[in-house]
Amino acid sequence: MRIRKGDMVVVLTGDDASATPRKVLSVVQSGDKVVVEGVNRVFKHVRRGHPKSQQGGRLSREMPVSSSNVAYFCSACGKPTRIGMRLLADGRKERFCKKCDASIGVISPAPKSATVPG
């Protein structure tokens, strides 16, 4: 999954589609859905005395949307874009913007070189 928690994304389709970037709150474990701040809000009806709401009523919360319906928002070029992966010369792996080629962040550190004891 290329979109991670804390990334800014733009919702492309659905009722909440807009050009304003929003923050990813979490990524569902299967990896094909993300929870985005203020998108796909539903009401959960709760009885009185429930631990989440002592007075009861309707709790508003976000539900997951498909990751294919969102695009990463690049802060460098200011546009929604796709994310690529590449290996650096020192062996580190990083994410990058496919429109402006800007680095988004390192994913994994450089592998430790295998030394033979002897």
Coordinates of N, CA and C in Angstrom, one line a residue:
M1 N 0.8 -1.2 0.0 CA 0.0 0.0 0.0 C 0.9 1.2 0.0
R2 N 0.7 2.1 -0.9 CA 1.5 3.3 -1.1 C 1.0 4.5 -0.3
I3 N -0.3 4.5 0.0 CA -0.8 5.6 0.9 C -0.7 5.2 2.3
R4 N -0.2 6.0 3.2 CA 0.0 5.7 4.6 C -0.8 6.7 5.5
K5 N -0.8 6.3 6.7 CA -1.5 7.1 7.8 C -0.7 8.4 7.9
G6 N -1.5 9.5 7.9 CA -0.9 10.9 8.0 C -0.7 11.6 6.6
D7 N -0.8 10.8 5.5 CA -0.7 11.4 4.2 C -1.9 12.4 3.9
M8 N -1.7 13.3 3.1 CA -2.7 14.2 2.6 C -3.2 13.6 1.2
V9 N -4.5 13.4 1.1 CA -5.1 12.9 -0.1 C -6.2 13.7 -0.6
V10 N -6.6 13.6 -1.9 CA -7.7 14.2 -2.5 C -8.7 13.1 -2.9
V11 N -10.0 13.3 -2.5 CA -11.0 12.3 -2.8 C -11.5 12.6 -4.2
L12 N -11.4 11.5 -5.1 CA -11.7 11.7 -6.5 C -13.1 11.4 -6.9
T13 N -13.8 10.5 -6.2 CA -15.1 10.1 -6.6 C -16.0 10.0 -5.4
G14 N -17.3 10.0 -5.6 CA -18.2 9.8 -4.5 C -18.9 11.1 -4.1
D15 N -19.7 11.1 -3.1 CA -20.4 12.2 -2.6 C -19.5 13.3 -2.0
D16 N -18.3 12.9 -1.5 CA -17.4 13.8 -0.8 C -16.2 14.2 -1.7
A17 N -16.3 14.0 -3.0 CA -15.3 14.3 -3.9 C -15.1 15.8 -3.9
S18 N -13.8 16.2 -3.8 CA -13.5 17.7 -3.9 C -12.0 17.8 -4.1
A19 N -11.5 19.0 -4.4 CA -10.1 19.2 -4.7 C -9.3 19.5 -3.5
T20 N -10.0 19.7 -2.3 CA -9.3 20.0 -1.1 C -8.6 18.8 -0.5
P21 N -7.3 18.9 -0.1 CA -6.6 17.8 0.5 C -7.1 17.5 1.9
R22 N -7.2 16.2 2.2 CA -7.6 15.8 3.6 C -6.7 14.8 4.1
K23 N -6.6 14.6 5.4 CA -5.7 13.8 6.1 C -6.2 12.3 6.2
V24 N -5.3 11.4 6.0 CA -5.6 9.9 6.2 C -5.5 9.6 7.6
L25 N -6.6 9.2 8.3 CA -6.6 8.8 9.7 C -6.1 7.4 9.9
S26 N -6.4 6.5 9.1 CA -5.9 5.1 9.2 C -6.0 4.4 7.9
V27 N -5.3 3.3 7.8 CA -5.3 2.4 6.7 C -5.9 1.1 7.2
V28 N -6.9 0.5 6.6 CA -7.5 -0.7 7.0 C -6.5 -1.8 6.7
Q29 N -6.4 -2.8 7.5 CA -5.3 -3.8 7.5 C -5.2 -4.5 6.2
S30 N -6.3 -4.8 5.5 CA -6.2 -5.4 4.2 C -5.5 -4.6 3.1
G31 N -5.5 -3.2 3.4 CA -4.7 -2.3 2.5 C -5.5 -1.7 1.4
D32 N -6.7 -2.2 1.1 CA -7.4 -1.6 0.0 C -8.4 -0.5 0.4
K33 N -8.5 -0.2 1.7 CA -9.4 0.9 2.1 C -8.6 1.8 3.1
V34 N -9.1 3.1 3.1 CA -8.5 4.1 4.0 C -9.6 4.9 4.6
V35 N -9.3 5.4 5.9 CA -10.3 6.2 6.6 C -9.7 7.7 6.4
V36 N -10.5 8.5 5.8 CA -10.1 9.9 5.5 C -10.9 10.9 6.4
E37 N -10.3 11.9 6.9 CA -10.9 12.8 7.8 C -12.1 13.6 7.1
G38 N -13.3 13.5 7.7 CA -14.4 14.2 7.2 C -15.1 13.6 5.9
V39 N -14.7 12.4 5.5 CA -15.2 11.7 4.3 C -16.0 10.5 4.7
N40 N -17.1 10.2 4.0 CA -18.0 9.1 4.3 C -18.5 9.0 5.7
R41 N -19.0 10.1 6.2 CA -19.5 10.1 7.6 C -20.9 9.4 7.7
V42 N -21.0 8.6 8.8 CA -22.3 7.9 9.0 C -22.6 8.1 10.5
F43 N -23.9 7.8 10.8 CA -24.4 8.0 12.2 C -24.5 6.6 12.8
K44 N -23.8 6.4 14.0 CA -24.0 5.2 14.7 C -24.9 5.4 15.9
H45 N -26.0 4.7 15.9 CA -27.0 4.9 17.0 C -26.6 4.2 18.2
V46 N -26.5 4.9 19.3 CA -26.1 4.3 20.6 C -27.1 4.5 21.7
R47 N -27.3 3.4 22.4 CA -28.3 3.5 23.6 C -27.7 4.2 24.7
R48 N -28.6 4.7 25.6 CA -28.1 5.3 26.9 C -27.3 4.3 27.7
G49 N -26.2 4.8 28.3 CA -25.4 4.0 29.2 C -24.3 3.2 28.5
H50 N -24.2 3.5 27.2 CA -23.1 2.8 26.4 C -21.8 3.5 26.8
P51 N -20.7 2.8 26.9 CA -19.4 3.4 27.3 C -18.9 4.6 26.4
K52 N -19.3 4.5 25.1 CA -18.9 5.6 24.2 C -19.7 6.9 24.4
S53 N -21.0 6.7 24.8 CA -21.8 7.9 25.0 C -22.8 7.6 26.1
Q54 N -22.6 8.1 27.3 CA -23.5 7.9 28.4 C -24.9 8.3 28.2
Q55 N -25.1 9.4 27.4 CA -26.4 9.9 27.2 C -27.1 9.3 26.0
G56 N -26.4 8.6 25.2 CA -27.0 7.9 24.0 C -27.2 8.9 22.9
G57 N -27.8 8.5 21.8 CA -28.0 9.3 20.7 C -27.3 8.8 19.4
R58 N -26.9 9.8 18.5 CA -26.3 9.4 17.3 C -24.9 9.9 17.3
L59 N -23.9 9.0 17.1 CA -22.5 9.4 17.0 C -22.1 9.4 15.6
S60 N -21.5 10.5 15.2 CA -21.0 10.6 13.8 C -19.6 10.2 13.7
R61 N -19.3 9.3 12.7 CA -17.9 8.8 12.5 C -17.6 8.5 11.1
E62 N -16.4 8.5 10.7 CA -15.9 8.2 9.4 C -15.8 6.7 9.1
M63 N -16.2 6.3 7.9 CA -16.1 4.9 7.5 C -15.1 4.8 6.4
P64 N -14.5 3.6 6.2 CA -13.4 3.5 5.1 C -14.0 3.7 3.7
V65 N -13.1 4.2 2.9 CA -13.4 4.4 1.4 C -12.3 3.6 0.7
S66 N -12.6 3.2 -0.5 CA -11.6 2.4 -1.3 C -10.4 3.3 -1.6
S67 N -9.2 2.7 -1.5 CA -8.0 3.5 -1.8 C -7.9 3.9 -3.3
S68 N -8.7 3.3 -4.2 CA -8.7 3.7 -5.6 C -9.5 5.0 -5.8
N69 N -10.2 5.4 -4.8 CA -11.0 6.6 -4.9 C -10.3 7.8 -4.4
V70 N -9.1 7.7 -3.9 CA -8.3 8.8 -3.4 C -6.9 8.9 -4.2
A71 N -6.4 10.1 -4.2 CA -5.1 10.3 -4.8 C -4.2 11.1 -3.9
Y72 N -2.9 10.7 -3.8 CA -2.0 11.4 -2.9 C -1.9 12.9 -3.4
F73 N -1.9 13.8 -2.4 CA -1.7 15.2 -2.7 C -0.2 15.6 -2.4
C74 N 0.5 15.9 -3.5 CA 1.9 16.3 -3.4 C 2.0 17.8 -2.9
S75 N 2.7 18.0 -1.8 CA 2.9 19.3 -1.3 C 3.9 20.1 -2.1
A76 N 4.8 19.4 -2.8 CA 5.8 20.1 -3.6 C 5.2 20.7 -4.9
C77 N 4.4 20.0 -5.6 CA 3.8 20.5 -6.9 C 2.4 21.0 -6.7
G78 N 1.8 20.6 -5.6 CA 0.4 21.1 -5.3 C -0.7 20.5 -6.1
K79 N -0.5 19.2 -6.5 CA -1.4 18.5 -7.4 C -1.7 17.1 -6.8
P80 N -2.8 16.5 -7.1 CA -3.0 15.1 -6.8 C -2.2 14.3 -7.8
T81 N -1.6 13.2 -7.3 CA -0.7 12.5 -8.1 C -0.6 11.0 -7.7
R82 N 0.1 10.2 -8.5 CA 0.4 8.9 -8.1 C 1.7 8.8 -7.4
I83 N 1.9 7.7 -6.7 CA 3.2 7.6 -5.9 C 3.9 6.4 -6.5
G84 N 5.2 6.6 -6.6 CA 6.1 5.6 -7.1 C 7.1 5.2 -6.0
M85 N 7.8 4.0 -6.2 CA 8.8 3.6 -5.3 C 10.1 3.4 -6.1
R86 N 11.2 3.8 -5.4 CA 12.5 3.6 -6.1 C 13.6 3.3 -5.1
L87 N 14.6 2.6 -5.6 CA 15.8 2.3 -4.7 C 16.8 3.4 -4.9
L88 N 17.4 3.9 -3.8 CA 18.4 4.9 -3.9 C 19.8 4.2 -4.1
A89 N 20.8 5.0 -4.4 CA 22.1 4.4 -4.6 C 22.7 3.7 -3.4
D90 N 22.3 4.1 -2.2 CA 22.8 3.5 -1.0 C 22.0 2.3 -0.5
G91 N 20.9 2.0 -1.3 CA 20.1 0.8 -1.0 C 18.8 1.1 -0.2
R92 N 18.6 2.4 0.1 CA 17.3 2.7 0.8 C 16.2 2.8 -0.2
K93 N 15.0 2.6 0.3 CA 13.8 2.6 -0.6 C 13.0 3.8 -0.2
E94 N 12.5 4.6 -1.2 CA 11.7 5.8 -0.9 C 10.5 5.9 -1.8
R95 N 9.5 6.6 -1.3 CA 8.4 7.0 -2.1 C 8.6 8.3 -2.8
F96 N 8.1 8.5 -4.1 CA 8.3 9.8 -4.8 C 7.1 10.1 -5.6
C97 N 6.9 11.4 -5.8 CA 5.8 11.9 -6.6 C 6.1 11.7 -8.1
K98 N 5.2 11.1 -8.8 CA 5.4 10.8 -10.3 C 5.3 12.0 -11.2
K99 N 4.7 13.1 -10.7 CA 4.6 14.3 -11.5 C 5.8 15.2 -11.4
C100 N 6.3 15.4 -10.2 CA 7.4 16.3 -10.0 C 8.7 15.7 -9.6
D101 N 8.7 14.3 -9.4 CA 9.8 13.5 -9.0 C 10.4 13.9 -7.6
A102 N 9.6 14.6 -6.7 CA 10.0 15.0 -5.4 C 9.9 13.7 -4.5
S103 N 10.8 13.7 -3.5 CA 10.8 12.6 -2.6 C 9.8 12.8 -1.5
I104 N 9.0 11.8 -1.2 CA 8.0 11.8 -0.2 C 8.5 11.4 1.2
G105 N 9.4 10.4 1.2 CA 10.0 9.9 2.4 C 10.6 8.5 2.2
V106 N 11.5 8.2 3.0 CA 12.2 6.9 3.0 C 11.3 5.9 3.6
I107 N 11.2 4.7 3.0 CA 10.3 3.6 3.5 C 11.2 2.7 4.3
S108 N 12.3 2.2 3.8 CA 13.1 1.2 4.5 C 14.6 1.7 4.5
P109 N 15.3 1.4 5.5 CA 16.7 1.8 5.6 C 17.5 0.9 4.7
A110 N 18.8 1.3 4.5 CA 19.7 0.5 3.7 C 19.9 -0.8 4.3
P111 N 20.0 -1.9 3.5 CA 20.2 -3.2 4.0 C 21.7 -3.3 4.6
K112 N 21.8 -4.1 5.7 CA 23.1 -4.3 6.3 C 23.9 -5.1 5.3
S113 N 25.2 -4.8 5.1 CA 26.0 -5.6 4.3 C 26.3 -6.9 5.0
A114 N 26.3 -8.0 4.2 CA 26.5 -9.3 4.8 C 28.1 -9.5 4.9
T115 N 28.5 -9.7 6.1 CA 29.9 -9.9 6.4 C 30.1 -11.4 6.7
V116 N 31.2 -11.9 6.2 CA 31.5 -13.3 6.5 C 32.5 -13.4 7.6
P117 N 32.1 -14.1 8.7 CA 33.0 -14.1 9.8 C 34.3 -15.0 9.4
G118 N 35.4 -14.5 9.9 CA 36.5 -15.4 9.5 C 37.8 -14.8 9.7

